[in-house]
Structure formats: C-alpha cells, structure tokens
Amino acid sequence: MSVLYRICCTFVSVTAELNISEIRHKIACLISIEGGHSIDSSLPALRMFYQLGVRSMALTHNCNTPAESSSKLYNVYQRQNNSLTHFGKAVVEEMNRLGMIVDLSHSSWDTAWAVLNHSKAPVIFSHSSSYSICSHSRNVPDWLLNELKRNRGLIMVNLHNNFISCKDKANISNVADHFDHIKKVIGAESIGIGGDFDGALSFPQGLEDVSKYPALIQELLHRNWTENELADVLRRNFLRVFEEVERVRDVLHSNHPSEVQIPVEEVQNPCRLVLRPPSKRKERPFNQSPSSRAQFGPPCLLIWPMVLLLSIIFSIE
C-alpha cells in the first residue's frame, strides 16, 4: 500500500480525502482493493483503507469471504443459501456510509444479486463481461445485468481472452460483441472498460495494452456507436457512479461507524491464511497448525497485489 501511495503522490494527484469534485479537470488514479479478505473481516480495517485513499473494494477474489466467490478453486468456507452473510451486509452498509464503491467482480451471481438488493448506492463490476457471449462464471448473465440497471450501476468489460471468447485467443470483434450485447440489454450508459491488464495473462489480438484502446473505439464506431455513447463508456458512466456513491455517503453522514463484528466461528477457516492458488501451495497446508500455515502470508491474497489501481486513468474534460 505504501509503495502504491508513493507512486500516486509522485506521478498523479492523490489525497486521502479524494472525492469526485477533486478529479474533474485532472488526471487521477483511483486506488482499489481486489478482495474483501484484505480487511480480514474487520470494519475498522475497512475504514483505515478508506483513510489511506482507497475508494473501491471487490467483496471477494478467488476465495469466499462473508460474501461468496465465483471461483471454485477452494473447497473451504462453503455455505448453503447464504451468499451474503449478516457481516457481509454490514460491510456493504459501511462502504455505502463511507462513500466507497462496492465492486462485484469475482463475486458469485447469488452474492451479486444480494448486494444489488441491499446496497443503497450504485455498484460496479470492475472487470467482468457478458455471460451470454462467453459462458464463463466470471461473467454476468442478462438477468443480473437487469438488476444492475435498476441499481444504476456499471459493468466494465474485461478484456481477458478466456472471458471474451471462452478460448485462449480472441480479437477486437469478439470484444465488441460483448459491448453490443450489454448495450442491447441495459444501454450504453451502464458500460465501461475493465481491462484487467494488471492481472490477466492473455488479451485479444490488437488489444494487448491500453495504448490499443483507440482500435476498440474505432470498431465500436463502425458498429454505429455514437461519440456521445463512447464518451459515456470512456469516462462519464464511471464518474456518474462515483458521484452517486458520494451522494449516498452525504445522505448517511449522520450515521455512526458500524461496530458490527463477525462471529468467531465464521473466520476459523484456512482460506484466510493461504497466499498461493491450489496448484502452487505447499502440500496439505490445510492440515498444518496455525503457526505453520502462517508462512503462506496475508489472508488469501493469492498471487495478486492486495491493492490495485482500478484499471482506469481518468482524463477528465
């Protein structure tokens, strides 16, 4: 976190009191946490991250938290008919109170549905695509897109090949198919670009990095997207969501910080102590004592950095 904060201070505008009014007419970056395991089921930790400048958090990554992950990598911390626990709801409520964006990428569909019906503020899928175009569990089905529309939230299309074509290879046309389908279902005002260049490994030919975004925009123009719609996709949709999240924060300003605590039995699960994905863990780590398991590092951070730059650099008019 400290390294990222220094980078932001050196190269872009950053402040622990960042809000939407401060990033207009500037180039800015938004700090986000990928995976609620990073707060280790602690609302004070969530508030600490907010004070450090974090403005978005995904409720899950590749393991279950008090919210359910879309990943099936781990067979621990499983539960039936409880995709968003009482404490998980408390996390959503506290994020609403703080003005922190709830990110549903990596969440299961049931968790996403539960959050969409519980959050007072719009939410985002920061890097997910259309399940109708590519039937991967990380993508979002149409019925859930309609719930997102009612929430006034945003889906930011992931560019990873496996989520675009459900194959190892993809092209710009495949990506544009996702944009076209989501636009048809919920409109251009609910779409952004998710990238995932900091996490995924393979990308469509011609979209290997952010410098290739103009090629995607050109493809969408050829498909009769208007310049106004594309301006929404590139920046205005996200800024609208950010503004609405902060309006909810302002409405809730008189609410006291939540003191809800997670039941002890809900945190006694080995996923909290696993750093590596299953294929790269040491053999049988779940059968080791707590002291020996601790060598696997912070709670379930896997191979990704705990705190990420959300995959947008805002160039605001």
PDB file of C-alpha atoms in Angstrom:
ATOM      1  CA  MET A   1       0.000   0.000   0.000  1.00  0.00           C
ATOM      2  CA  SER A   2       2.774   2.448   0.912  1.00  0.00           C
ATOM      3  CA  VAL A   3       4.614   1.835  -2.388  1.00  0.00           C
ATOM      4  CA  LEU A   4       1.461   2.469  -4.414  1.00  0.00           C
ATOM      5  CA  TYR A   5       0.718   5.581  -2.397  1.00  0.00           C
ATOM      6  CA  ARG A   6       4.218   6.947  -3.130  1.00  0.00           C
ATOM      7  CA  ILE A   7       3.774   6.257  -6.852  1.00  0.00           C
ATOM      8  CA  CYS A   8       0.487   8.157  -6.845  1.00  0.00           C
ATOM      9  CA  CYS A   9       1.996  11.068  -4.940  1.00  0.00           C
ATOM     10  CA  THR A  10       4.902  11.228  -7.372  1.00  0.00           C
ATOM     11  CA  PHE A  11       3.090  10.988 -10.681  1.00  0.00           C
ATOM     12  CA  VAL A  12      -0.593  11.872 -10.222  1.00  0.00           C
ATOM     13  CA  SER A  13      -2.951  13.751  -7.962  1.00  0.00           C
ATOM     14  CA  VAL A  14      -3.791  11.702  -4.877  1.00  0.00           C
ATOM     15  CA  THR A  15      -5.249  12.532  -1.491  1.00  0.00           C
ATOM     16  CA  ALA A  16      -6.742  10.573   1.361  1.00  0.00           C
ATOM     17  CA  GLU A  17      -9.758  12.886   1.018  1.00  0.00           C
ATOM     18  CA  LEU A  18     -10.220  12.207  -2.698  1.00  0.00           C
ATOM     19  CA  ASN A  19     -13.733  12.844  -3.947  1.00  0.00           C
ATOM     20  CA  ILE A  20     -15.345  13.309  -7.317  1.00  0.00           C
ATOM     21  CA  SER A  21     -15.060  17.106  -7.318  1.00  0.00           C
ATOM     22  CA  GLU A  22     -11.291  16.840  -6.934  1.00  0.00           C
ATOM     23  CA  ILE A  23     -10.666  14.691 -10.011  1.00  0.00           C
ATOM     24  CA  ARG A  24     -12.519  16.834 -12.525  1.00  0.00           C
ATOM     25  CA  HIS A  25     -10.175  18.608 -14.952  1.00  0.00           C
ATOM     26  CA  LYS A  26      -7.299  16.417 -13.713  1.00  0.00           C
ATOM     27  CA  ILE A  27      -5.583  13.154 -14.482  1.00  0.00           C
ATOM     28  CA  ALA A  28      -6.129  10.946 -11.448  1.00  0.00           C
ATOM     29  CA  CYS A  29      -5.974   7.332 -10.355  1.00  0.00           C
ATOM     30  CA  LEU A  30      -8.367   5.506  -8.090  1.00  0.00           C
ATOM     31  CA  ILE A  31      -6.977   3.034  -5.549  1.00  0.00           C
ATOM     32  CA  SER A  32      -8.976  -0.179  -5.242  1.00  0.00           C
ATOM     33  CA  ILE A  33      -8.724  -3.388  -3.211  1.00  0.00           C
ATOM     34  CA  GLU A  34      -9.300  -6.663  -5.049  1.00  0.00           C
ATOM     35  CA  GLY A  35     -10.845  -8.980  -2.488  1.00  0.00           C
ATOM     36  CA  GLY A  36     -12.566  -8.356   0.827  1.00  0.00           C
ATOM     37  CA  HIS A  37     -10.212 -10.837   2.501  1.00  0.00           C
ATOM     38  CA  SER A  38      -7.803  -7.892   2.634  1.00  0.00           C
ATOM     39  CA  ILE A  39      -9.747  -6.312   5.513  1.00  0.00           C
ATOM     40  CA  ASP A  40      -9.706  -9.673   7.362  1.00  0.00           C
ATOM     41  CA  SER A  41     -13.346  -9.297   8.421  1.00  0.00           C
ATOM     42  CA  SER A  42     -12.656  -6.016  10.216  1.00  0.00           C
ATOM     43  CA  LEU A  43     -14.721  -2.889   9.667  1.00  0.00           C
ATOM     44  CA  PRO A  44     -12.026  -0.743  11.365  1.00  0.00           C
ATOM     45  CA  ALA A  45      -9.564  -2.084   8.749  1.00  0.00           C
ATOM     46  CA  LEU A  46     -12.029  -1.083   6.015  1.00  0.00           C
ATOM     47  CA  ARG A  47     -12.164   2.434   7.450  1.00  0.00           C
ATOM     48  CA  MET A  48      -8.361   2.537   7.662  1.00  0.00           C
ATOM     49  CA  PHE A  49      -8.083   1.726   3.947  1.00  0.00           C
ATOM     50  CA  TYR A  50     -10.583   4.484   3.184  1.00  0.00           C
ATOM     51  CA  GLN A  51      -8.462   6.955   5.155  1.00  0.00           C
ATOM     52  CA  LEU A  52      -5.452   5.901   3.054  1.00  0.00           C
ATOM     53  CA  GLY A  53      -7.312   6.799  -0.125  1.00  0.00           C
ATOM     54  CA  VAL A  54      -8.970   3.526  -1.156  1.00  0.00           C
ATOM     55  CA  ARG A  55     -12.283   4.244  -2.887  1.00  0.00           C
ATOM     56  CA  SER A  56     -13.349   0.834  -4.188  1.00  0.00           C
ATOM     57  CA  MET A  57     -13.244  -2.762  -2.950  1.00  0.00           C
ATOM     58  CA  ALA A  58     -14.229  -6.072  -4.531  1.00  0.00           C
ATOM     59  CA  LEU A  59     -16.069  -8.140  -1.928  1.00  0.00           C
ATOM     60  CA  THR A  60     -14.328 -11.362  -2.973  1.00  0.00           C
ATOM     61  CA  HIS A  61     -11.431 -12.592  -5.056  1.00  0.00           C
ATOM     62  CA  ASN A  62     -10.761 -16.291  -5.569  1.00  0.00           C
ATOM     63  CA  CYS A  63     -11.922 -17.491  -2.156  1.00  0.00           C
ATOM     64  CA  ASN A  64     -15.061 -16.981  -0.112  1.00  0.00           C
ATOM     65  CA  THR A  65     -15.329 -14.186   2.426  1.00  0.00           C
ATOM     66  CA  PRO A  66     -18.569 -13.194   4.176  1.00  0.00           C
ATOM     67  CA  ALA A  67     -19.530 -12.867   0.500  1.00  0.00           C
ATOM     68  CA  GLU A  68     -19.353 -15.816  -1.895  1.00  0.00           C
ATOM     69  CA  SER A  69     -16.753 -16.001  -4.685  1.00  0.00           C
ATOM     70  CA  SER A  70     -17.494 -17.112  -8.242  1.00  0.00           C
ATOM     71  CA  SER A  71     -14.287 -19.191  -8.070  1.00  0.00           C
ATOM     72  CA  LYS A  72     -14.310 -22.895  -7.227  1.00  0.00           C
ATOM     73  CA  LEU A  73     -10.556 -23.072  -6.543  1.00  0.00           C
ATOM     74  CA  TYR A  74     -11.107 -23.723  -2.841  1.00  0.00           C
ATOM     75  CA  ASN A  75     -13.491 -26.127  -1.124  1.00  0.00           C
ATOM     76  CA  VAL A  76     -13.300 -24.340   2.220  1.00  0.00           C
ATOM     77  CA  TYR A  77     -15.659 -21.863   3.880  1.00  0.00           C
ATOM     78  CA  GLN A  78     -18.590 -23.161   1.848  1.00  0.00           C
ATOM     79  CA  ARG A  79     -22.158 -22.492   2.981  1.00  0.00           C
ATOM     80  CA  GLN A  80     -25.635 -23.105   1.647  1.00  0.00           C
ATOM     81  CA  ASN A  81     -28.210 -20.408   0.860  1.00  0.00           C
ATOM     82  CA  ASN A  82     -26.130 -17.695   2.499  1.00  0.00           C
ATOM     83  CA  SER A  83     -24.189 -15.970  -0.254  1.00  0.00           C
ATOM     84  CA  LEU A  84     -24.058 -12.688   1.691  1.00  0.00           C
ATOM     85  CA  THR A  85     -23.846 -13.159   5.451  1.00  0.00           C
ATOM     86  CA  HIS A  86     -25.008 -10.740   8.132  1.00  0.00           C
ATOM     87  CA  PHE A  87     -21.451  -9.426   8.379  1.00  0.00           C
ATOM     88  CA  GLY A  88     -21.207  -9.207   4.584  1.00  0.00           C
ATOM     89  CA  LYS A  89     -24.279  -6.959   4.606  1.00  0.00           C
ATOM     90  CA  ALA A  90     -22.615  -4.848   7.309  1.00  0.00           C
ATOM     91  CA  VAL A  91     -19.577  -4.408   5.043  1.00  0.00           C
ATOM     92  CA  VAL A  92     -21.805  -3.197   2.187  1.00  0.00           C
ATOM     93  CA  GLU A  93     -23.591  -0.791   4.535  1.00  0.00           C
ATOM     94  CA  GLU A  94     -20.316   0.603   5.863  1.00  0.00           C
ATOM     95  CA  MET A  95     -18.972   1.059   2.321  1.00  0.00           C
ATOM     96  CA  ASN A  96     -22.161   2.976   1.492  1.00  0.00           C
ATOM     97  CA  ARG A  97     -21.659   5.158   4.574  1.00  0.00           C
ATOM     98  CA  LEU A  98     -18.010   5.846   3.728  1.00  0.00           C
ATOM     99  CA  GLY A  99     -18.611   6.532   0.048  1.00  0.00           C
ATOM    100  CA  MET A 100     -16.592   3.516  -1.122  1.00  0.00           C
ATOM    101  CA  ILE A 101     -17.649   1.797  -4.347  1.00  0.00           C
ATOM    102  CA  VAL A 102     -18.761  -1.831  -3.982  1.00  0.00           C
ATOM    103  CA  ASP A 103     -17.158  -3.998  -6.689  1.00  0.00           C
ATOM    104  CA  LEU A 104     -18.902  -7.280  -7.566  1.00  0.00           C
ATOM    105  CA  SER A 105     -16.364  -8.748  -9.999  1.00  0.00           C
ATOM    106  CA  HIS A 106     -15.292 -12.179  -8.673  1.00  0.00           C
ATOM    107  CA  SER A 107     -18.492 -12.454  -6.618  1.00  0.00           C
ATOM    108  CA  SER A 108     -20.901 -15.318  -7.246  1.00  0.00           C
ATOM    109  CA  TRP A 109     -24.159 -14.461  -9.002  1.00  0.00           C
ATOM    110  CA  ASP A 110     -26.125 -15.035  -5.796  1.00  0.00           C
ATOM    111  CA  THR A 111     -23.845 -12.671  -3.902  1.00  0.00           C
ATOM    112  CA  ALA A 112     -24.123 -10.068  -6.643  1.00  0.00           C
ATOM    113  CA  TRP A 113     -27.919 -10.320  -6.568  1.00  0.00           C
ATOM    114  CA  ALA A 114     -27.963  -9.994  -2.775  1.00  0.00           C
ATOM    115  CA  VAL A 115     -25.712  -6.925  -2.849  1.00  0.00           C
ATOM    116  CA  LEU A 116     -27.675  -5.274  -5.642  1.00  0.00           C
ATOM    117  CA  ASN A 117     -30.779  -5.612  -3.493  1.00  0.00           C
ATOM    118  CA  HIS A 118     -29.072  -4.397  -0.315  1.00  0.00           C
ATOM    119  CA  SER A 119     -26.783  -1.555  -1.372  1.00  0.00           C
ATOM    120  CA  LYS A 120     -28.169   1.966  -1.171  1.00  0.00           C
ATOM    121  CA  ALA A 121     -25.604   3.142  -3.749  1.00  0.00           C
ATOM    122  CA  PRO A 122     -24.767   2.040  -7.300  1.00  0.00           C
ATOM    123  CA  VAL A 123     -22.202  -0.756  -7.575  1.00  0.00           C
ATOM    124  CA  ILE A 124     -19.792  -1.841 -10.282  1.00  0.00           C
ATOM    125  CA  PHE A 125     -18.431  -4.966 -11.903  1.00  0.00           C
ATOM    126  CA  SER A 126     -14.936  -3.558 -12.456  1.00  0.00           C
ATOM    127  CA  HIS A 127     -13.725  -6.332 -14.801  1.00  0.00           C
ATOM    128  CA  SER A 128     -16.453  -8.707 -15.963  1.00  0.00           C
ATOM    129  CA  SER A 129     -18.030  -9.425 -19.336  1.00  0.00           C
ATOM    130  CA  SER A 130     -21.272 -10.852 -20.763  1.00  0.00           C
ATOM    131  CA  TYR A 131     -22.202 -14.443 -19.918  1.00  0.00           C
ATOM    132  CA  SER A 132     -24.493 -14.588 -22.952  1.00  0.00           C
ATOM    133  CA  ILE A 133     -21.487 -14.082 -25.236  1.00  0.00           C
ATOM    134  CA  CYS A 134     -18.996 -16.170 -23.243  1.00  0.00           C
ATOM    135  CA  SER A 135     -20.430 -18.591 -20.682  1.00  0.00           C
ATOM    136  CA  HIS A 136     -17.752 -18.223 -18.011  1.00  0.00           C
ATOM    137  CA  SER A 137     -18.762 -17.990 -14.340  1.00  0.00           C
ATOM    138  CA  ARG A 138     -16.788 -14.739 -14.006  1.00  0.00           C
ATOM    139  CA  ASN A 139     -19.138 -13.096 -16.496  1.00  0.00           C
ATOM    140  CA  VAL A 140     -22.557 -11.591 -15.832  1.00  0.00           C
ATOM    141  CA  PRO A 141     -25.838 -13.113 -17.097  1.00  0.00           C
ATOM    142  CA  ASP A 142     -28.590 -10.956 -18.575  1.00  0.00           C
ATOM    143  CA  TRP A 143     -30.941 -11.293 -15.578  1.00  0.00           C
ATOM    144  CA  LEU A 144     -28.201  -9.900 -13.355  1.00  0.00           C
ATOM    145  CA  LEU A 145     -27.464  -7.112 -15.840  1.00  0.00           C
ATOM    146  CA  ASN A 146     -31.095  -6.049 -15.495  1.00  0.00           C
ATOM    147  CA  GLU A 147     -30.671  -5.894 -11.711  1.00  0.00           C
ATOM    148  CA  LEU A 148     -27.551  -3.776 -12.260  1.00  0.00           C
ATOM    149  CA  LYS A 149     -29.545  -1.427 -14.485  1.00  0.00           C
ATOM    150  CA  ARG A 150     -32.114  -0.924 -11.713  1.00  0.00           C
ATOM    151  CA  ASN A 151     -29.251  -0.190  -9.308  1.00  0.00           C
ATOM    152  CA  ARG A 152     -27.849   2.429 -11.757  1.00  0.00           C
ATOM    153  CA  GLY A 153     -24.552   0.584 -11.600  1.00  0.00           C
ATOM    154  CA  LEU A 154     -21.848  -0.183 -14.131  1.00  0.00           C
ATOM    155  CA  ILE A 155     -20.275  -3.217 -15.800  1.00  0.00           C
ATOM    156  CA  MET A 156     -16.739  -2.677 -17.104  1.00  0.00           C
ATOM    157  CA  VAL A 157     -15.921  -5.218 -19.803  1.00  0.00           C
ATOM    158  CA  ASN A 158     -12.960  -7.478 -19.004  1.00  0.00           C
ATOM    159  CA  LEU A 159     -10.565  -7.994 -21.932  1.00  0.00           C
ATOM    160  CA  HIS A 160      -9.037 -11.329 -20.852  1.00  0.00           C
ATOM    161  CA  ASN A 161      -9.308 -13.849 -23.706  1.00  0.00           C
ATOM    162  CA  ASN A 162     -10.950 -16.553 -21.593  1.00  0.00           C
ATOM    163  CA  PHE A 163     -13.721 -14.157 -20.542  1.00  0.00           C
ATOM    164  CA  ILE A 164     -14.181 -12.749 -24.064  1.00  0.00           C
ATOM    165  CA  SER A 165     -14.200 -15.812 -26.340  1.00  0.00           C
ATOM    166  CA  CYS A 166     -14.063 -18.646 -23.770  1.00  0.00           C
ATOM    167  CA  LYS A 167     -10.922 -19.666 -25.647  1.00  0.00           C
ATOM    168  CA  ASP A 168      -7.199 -18.942 -25.430  1.00  0.00           C
ATOM    169  CA  LYS A 169      -7.421 -16.491 -28.336  1.00  0.00           C
ATOM    170  CA  ALA A 170      -9.736 -13.585 -29.122  1.00  0.00           C
ATOM    171  CA  ASN A 171      -9.890 -10.482 -31.294  1.00  0.00           C
ATOM    172  CA  ILE A 172     -11.317  -6.962 -31.158  1.00  0.00           C
ATOM    173  CA  SER A 173     -14.509  -8.068 -32.878  1.00  0.00           C
ATOM    174  CA  ASN A 174     -15.136 -10.575 -30.071  1.00  0.00           C
ATOM    175  CA  VAL A 175     -14.721  -7.784 -27.516  1.00  0.00           C
ATOM    176  CA  ALA A 176     -17.112  -5.525 -29.422  1.00  0.00           C
ATOM    177  CA  ASP A 177     -19.700  -8.327 -29.359  1.00  0.00           C
ATOM    178  CA  HIS A 178     -19.776  -8.021 -25.564  1.00  0.00           C
ATOM    179  CA  PHE A 179     -20.258  -4.254 -25.765  1.00  0.00           C
ATOM    180  CA  ASP A 180     -23.041  -4.651 -28.328  1.00  0.00           C
ATOM    181  CA  HIS A 181     -24.876  -7.262 -26.286  1.00  0.00           C
ATOM    182  CA  ILE A 182     -24.677  -5.385 -22.990  1.00  0.00           C
ATOM    183  CA  LYS A 183     -25.797  -2.198 -24.740  1.00  0.00           C
ATOM    184  CA  LYS A 184     -28.781  -4.053 -26.170  1.00  0.00           C
ATOM    185  CA  VAL A 185     -29.757  -5.387 -22.722  1.00  0.00           C
ATOM    186  CA  ILE A 186     -29.170  -2.366 -20.446  1.00  0.00           C
ATOM    187  CA  GLY A 187     -27.913   0.516 -22.571  1.00  0.00           C
ATOM    188  CA  ALA A 188     -24.590   2.240 -23.194  1.00  0.00           C
ATOM    189  CA  GLU A 189     -24.976   4.294 -20.016  1.00  0.00           C
ATOM    190  CA  SER A 190     -24.222   1.176 -17.927  1.00  0.00           C
ATOM    191  CA  ILE A 191     -20.954   0.131 -19.624  1.00  0.00           C
ATOM    192  CA  GLY A 192     -17.263   0.832 -19.068  1.00  0.00           C
ATOM    193  CA  ILE A 193     -13.910  -0.734 -19.996  1.00  0.00           C
ATOM    194  CA  GLY A 194     -12.435  -3.096 -17.398  1.00  0.00           C
ATOM    195  CA  GLY A 195      -9.103  -4.016 -18.974  1.00  0.00           C
ATOM    196  CA  ASP A 196      -7.576  -6.346 -16.339  1.00  0.00           C
ATOM    197  CA  PHE A 197      -4.116  -5.740 -17.795  1.00  0.00           C
ATOM    198  CA  ASP A 198      -2.662  -5.853 -14.279  1.00  0.00           C
ATOM    199  CA  GLY A 199      -3.986  -9.341 -13.549  1.00  0.00           C
ATOM    200  CA  ALA A 200      -4.824 -11.464 -16.586  1.00  0.00           C
ATOM    201  CA  LEU A 201      -2.237 -13.031 -18.888  1.00  0.00           C
ATOM    202  CA  SER A 202      -3.675 -13.123 -22.419  1.00  0.00           C
ATOM    203  CA  PHE A 203      -5.573 -10.488 -24.366  1.00  0.00           C
ATOM    204  CA  PRO A 204      -7.239 -10.144 -27.781  1.00  0.00           C
ATOM    205  CA  GLN A 205      -5.061  -9.569 -30.798  1.00  0.00           C
ATOM    206  CA  GLY A 206      -4.842  -5.831 -31.277  1.00  0.00           C
ATOM    207  CA  LEU A 207      -5.822  -5.084 -27.653  1.00  0.00           C
ATOM    208  CA  GLU A 208      -2.653  -6.103 -25.847  1.00  0.00           C
ATOM    209  CA  ASP A 209      -2.415  -2.964 -23.701  1.00  0.00           C
ATOM    210  CA  VAL A 210      -4.154   0.360 -23.008  1.00  0.00           C
ATOM    211  CA  SER A 211      -2.429   2.041 -25.958  1.00  0.00           C
ATOM    212  CA  LYS A 212      -4.668  -0.088 -28.213  1.00  0.00           C
ATOM    213  CA  TYR A 213      -7.970   1.263 -26.832  1.00  0.00           C
ATOM    214  CA  PRO A 214      -8.423   3.511 -29.914  1.00  0.00           C
ATOM    215  CA  ALA A 215      -8.731   0.342 -32.020  1.00  0.00           C
ATOM    216  CA  LEU A 216     -11.657  -0.813 -29.871  1.00  0.00           C
ATOM    217  CA  ILE A 217     -13.298   2.605 -30.092  1.00  0.00           C
ATOM    218  CA  GLN A 218     -12.882   2.548 -33.876  1.00  0.00           C
ATOM    219  CA  GLU A 219     -14.554  -0.876 -34.029  1.00  0.00           C
ATOM    220  CA  LEU A 220     -17.489   0.368 -31.967  1.00  0.00           C
ATOM    221  CA  LEU A 221     -17.824   3.440 -34.194  1.00  0.00           C
ATOM    222  CA  HIS A 222     -18.022   1.090 -37.167  1.00  0.00           C
ATOM    223  CA  ARG A 223     -20.873  -0.655 -35.335  1.00  0.00           C
ATOM    224  CA  ASN A 224     -22.828   2.614 -35.148  1.00  0.00           C
ATOM    225  CA  TRP A 225     -21.994   3.584 -31.595  1.00  0.00           C
ATOM    226  CA  THR A 226     -22.188   7.343 -31.265  1.00  0.00           C
ATOM    227  CA  GLU A 227     -19.397   9.560 -29.990  1.00  0.00           C
ATOM    228  CA  ASN A 228     -21.647  10.549 -27.098  1.00  0.00           C
ATOM    229  CA  GLU A 229     -22.173   6.905 -26.110  1.00  0.00           C
ATOM    230  CA  LEU A 230     -18.437   6.270 -26.268  1.00  0.00           C
ATOM    231  CA  ALA A 231     -17.717   9.324 -24.119  1.00  0.00           C
ATOM    232  CA  ASP A 232     -20.041   7.741 -21.572  1.00  0.00           C
ATOM    233  CA  VAL A 233     -18.185   4.428 -21.789  1.00  0.00           C
ATOM    234  CA  LEU A 234     -14.748   6.017 -21.503  1.00  0.00           C
ATOM    235  CA  ARG A 235     -15.385   8.260 -18.513  1.00  0.00           C
ATOM    236  CA  ARG A 236     -18.839   9.708 -17.849  1.00  0.00           C
ATOM    237  CA  ASN A 237     -20.509   6.482 -16.742  1.00  0.00           C
ATOM    238  CA  PHE A 238     -17.926   5.854 -14.054  1.00  0.00           C
ATOM    239  CA  LEU A 239     -17.981   9.455 -12.902  1.00  0.00           C
ATOM    240  CA  ARG A 240     -21.775   9.259 -12.599  1.00  0.00           C
ATOM    241  CA  VAL A 241     -21.499   6.169 -10.396  1.00  0.00           C
ATOM    242  CA  PHE A 242     -18.795   7.805  -8.267  1.00  0.00           C
ATOM    243  CA  GLU A 243     -20.946  10.911  -7.849  1.00  0.00           C
ATOM    244  CA  GLU A 244     -23.992   8.873  -6.836  1.00  0.00           C
ATOM    245  CA  VAL A 245     -21.960   6.826  -4.350  1.00  0.00           C
ATOM    246  CA  GLU A 246     -20.806  10.059  -2.745  1.00  0.00           C
ATOM    247  CA  ARG A 247     -24.339  11.454  -2.693  1.00  0.00           C
ATOM    248  CA  VAL A 248     -25.417   8.398  -0.710  1.00  0.00           C
ATOM    249  CA  ARG A 249     -22.445   8.976   1.590  1.00  0.00           C
ATOM    250  CA  ASP A 250     -23.618  12.537   2.163  1.00  0.00           C
ATOM    251  CA  VAL A 251     -27.153  11.358   2.979  1.00  0.00           C
ATOM    252  CA  LEU A 252     -25.723   8.882   5.514  1.00  0.00           C
ATOM    253  CA  HIS A 253     -23.257  11.333   7.047  1.00  0.00           C
ATOM    254  CA  SER A 254     -25.030  11.351  10.424  1.00  0.00           C
ATOM    255  CA  ASN A 255     -24.774   7.556  10.781  1.00  0.00           C
ATOM    256  CA  HIS A 256     -22.142   6.365  13.243  1.00  0.00           C
ATOM    257  CA  PRO A 257     -19.374   3.982  12.097  1.00  0.00           C
ATOM    258  CA  SER A 258     -20.577   0.402  12.299  1.00  0.00           C
ATOM    259  CA  GLU A 259     -19.368  -1.699  15.222  1.00  0.00           C
ATOM    260  CA  VAL A 260     -20.695  -4.993  13.808  1.00  0.00           C
ATOM    261  CA  GLN A 261     -18.276  -7.873  14.372  1.00  0.00           C
ATOM    262  CA  ILE A 262     -18.107 -11.179  12.558  1.00  0.00           C
ATOM    263  CA  PRO A 263     -18.863 -14.292  14.663  1.00  0.00           C
ATOM    264  CA  VAL A 264     -15.639 -16.096  15.587  1.00  0.00           C
ATOM    265  CA  GLU A 265     -16.805 -19.375  14.061  1.00  0.00           C
ATOM    266  CA  GLU A 266     -17.150 -17.692  10.672  1.00  0.00           C
ATOM    267  CA  VAL A 267     -13.472 -16.732  10.499  1.00  0.00           C
ATOM    268  CA  GLN A 268     -11.999 -20.066  11.554  1.00  0.00           C
ATOM    269  CA  ASN A 269     -11.294 -21.174   8.019  1.00  0.00           C
ATOM    270  CA  PRO A 270      -7.920 -21.912   6.393  1.00  0.00           C
ATOM    271  CA  CYS A 271      -8.618 -19.784   3.312  1.00  0.00           C
ATOM    272  CA  ARG A 272      -7.702 -16.736   5.439  1.00  0.00           C
ATOM    273  CA  LEU A 273      -4.087 -17.912   5.614  1.00  0.00           C
ATOM    274  CA  VAL A 274      -3.414 -19.110   2.065  1.00  0.00           C
ATOM    275  CA  LEU A 275      -1.274 -16.983  -0.226  1.00  0.00           C
ATOM    276  CA  ARG A 276      -0.927 -19.211  -3.277  1.00  0.00           C
ATOM    277  CA  PRO A 277      -3.526 -20.789  -5.582  1.00  0.00           C
ATOM    278  CA  PRO A 278      -4.045 -24.534  -5.002  1.00  0.00           C
ATOM    279  CA  SER A 279      -1.630 -25.632  -7.738  1.00  0.00           C
ATOM    280  CA  LYS A 280       1.214 -23.609  -6.202  1.00  0.00           C
ATOM    281  CA  ARG A 281       0.660 -24.176  -2.488  1.00  0.00           C
ATOM    282  CA  LYS A 282       2.848 -26.389  -0.400  1.00  0.00           C
ATOM    283  CA  GLU A 283       1.361 -29.838   0.042  1.00  0.00           C
ATOM    284  CA  ARG A 284      -1.507 -30.174   2.539  1.00  0.00           C
ATOM    285  CA  PRO A 285      -1.321 -26.690   4.069  1.00  0.00           C
ATOM    286  CA  PHE A 286      -4.846 -27.015   5.476  1.00  0.00           C
ATOM    287  CA  ASN A 287      -3.713 -29.843   7.763  1.00  0.00           C
ATOM    288  CA  GLN A 288      -0.901 -27.836   9.309  1.00  0.00           C
ATOM    289  CA  SER A 289      -1.050 -25.987  12.585  1.00  0.00           C
ATOM    290  CA  PRO A 290      -1.974 -22.263  12.535  1.00  0.00           C
ATOM    291  CA  SER A 291       1.616 -21.278  13.266  1.00  0.00           C
ATOM    292  CA  SER A 292       2.994 -23.261  10.338  1.00  0.00           C
ATOM    293  CA  ARG A 293       0.207 -22.124   8.000  1.00  0.00           C
ATOM    294  CA  ALA A 294       1.095 -18.507   8.716  1.00  0.00           C
ATOM    295  CA  GLN A 295       4.084 -18.813   6.376  1.00  0.00           C
ATOM    296  CA  PHE A 296       1.613 -18.645   3.495  1.00  0.00           C
ATOM    297  CA  GLY A 297       1.267 -14.958   4.131  1.00  0.00           C
ATOM    298  CA  PRO A 298      -1.590 -12.456   4.434  1.00  0.00           C
ATOM    299  CA  PRO A 299      -5.181 -13.669   4.219  1.00  0.00           C
ATOM    300  CA  CYS A 300      -5.896 -15.294   0.865  1.00  0.00           C
ATOM    301  CA  LEU A 301      -4.061 -12.688  -1.232  1.00  0.00           C
ATOM    302  CA  LEU A 302      -3.206 -15.325  -3.847  1.00  0.00           C
ATOM    303  CA  ILE A 303      -0.725 -14.120  -6.476  1.00  0.00           C
ATOM    304  CA  TRP A 304      -2.225 -10.650  -6.915  1.00  0.00           C
ATOM    305  CA  PRO A 305      -1.228  -7.409  -5.180  1.00  0.00           C
ATOM    306  CA  MET A 306      -3.585  -6.526  -2.323  1.00  0.00           C
ATOM    307  CA  VAL A 307      -4.224  -3.019  -3.559  1.00  0.00           C
ATOM    308  CA  LEU A 308      -4.580  -2.257  -7.255  1.00  0.00           C
ATOM    309  CA  LEU A 309      -5.013   0.735  -9.432  1.00  0.00           C
ATOM    310  CA  LEU A 310      -8.512   0.435 -10.801  1.00  0.00           C
ATOM    311  CA  SER A 311      -7.886  -0.125 -14.485  1.00  0.00           C
ATOM    312  CA  ILE A 312      -8.821   3.414 -15.489  1.00  0.00           C
ATOM    313  CA  ILE A 313      -6.732   6.541 -15.614  1.00  0.00           C
ATOM    314  CA  PHE A 314      -9.201   9.398 -15.757  1.00  0.00           C
ATOM    315  CA  SER A 315      -8.600  12.120 -18.274  1.00  0.00           C
ATOM    316  CA  ILE A 316     -11.391  14.491 -17.356  1.00  0.00           C
ATOM    317  CA  GLU A 317     -12.639  17.235 -19.585  1.00  0.00           C
TER     318      GLU A 317
END
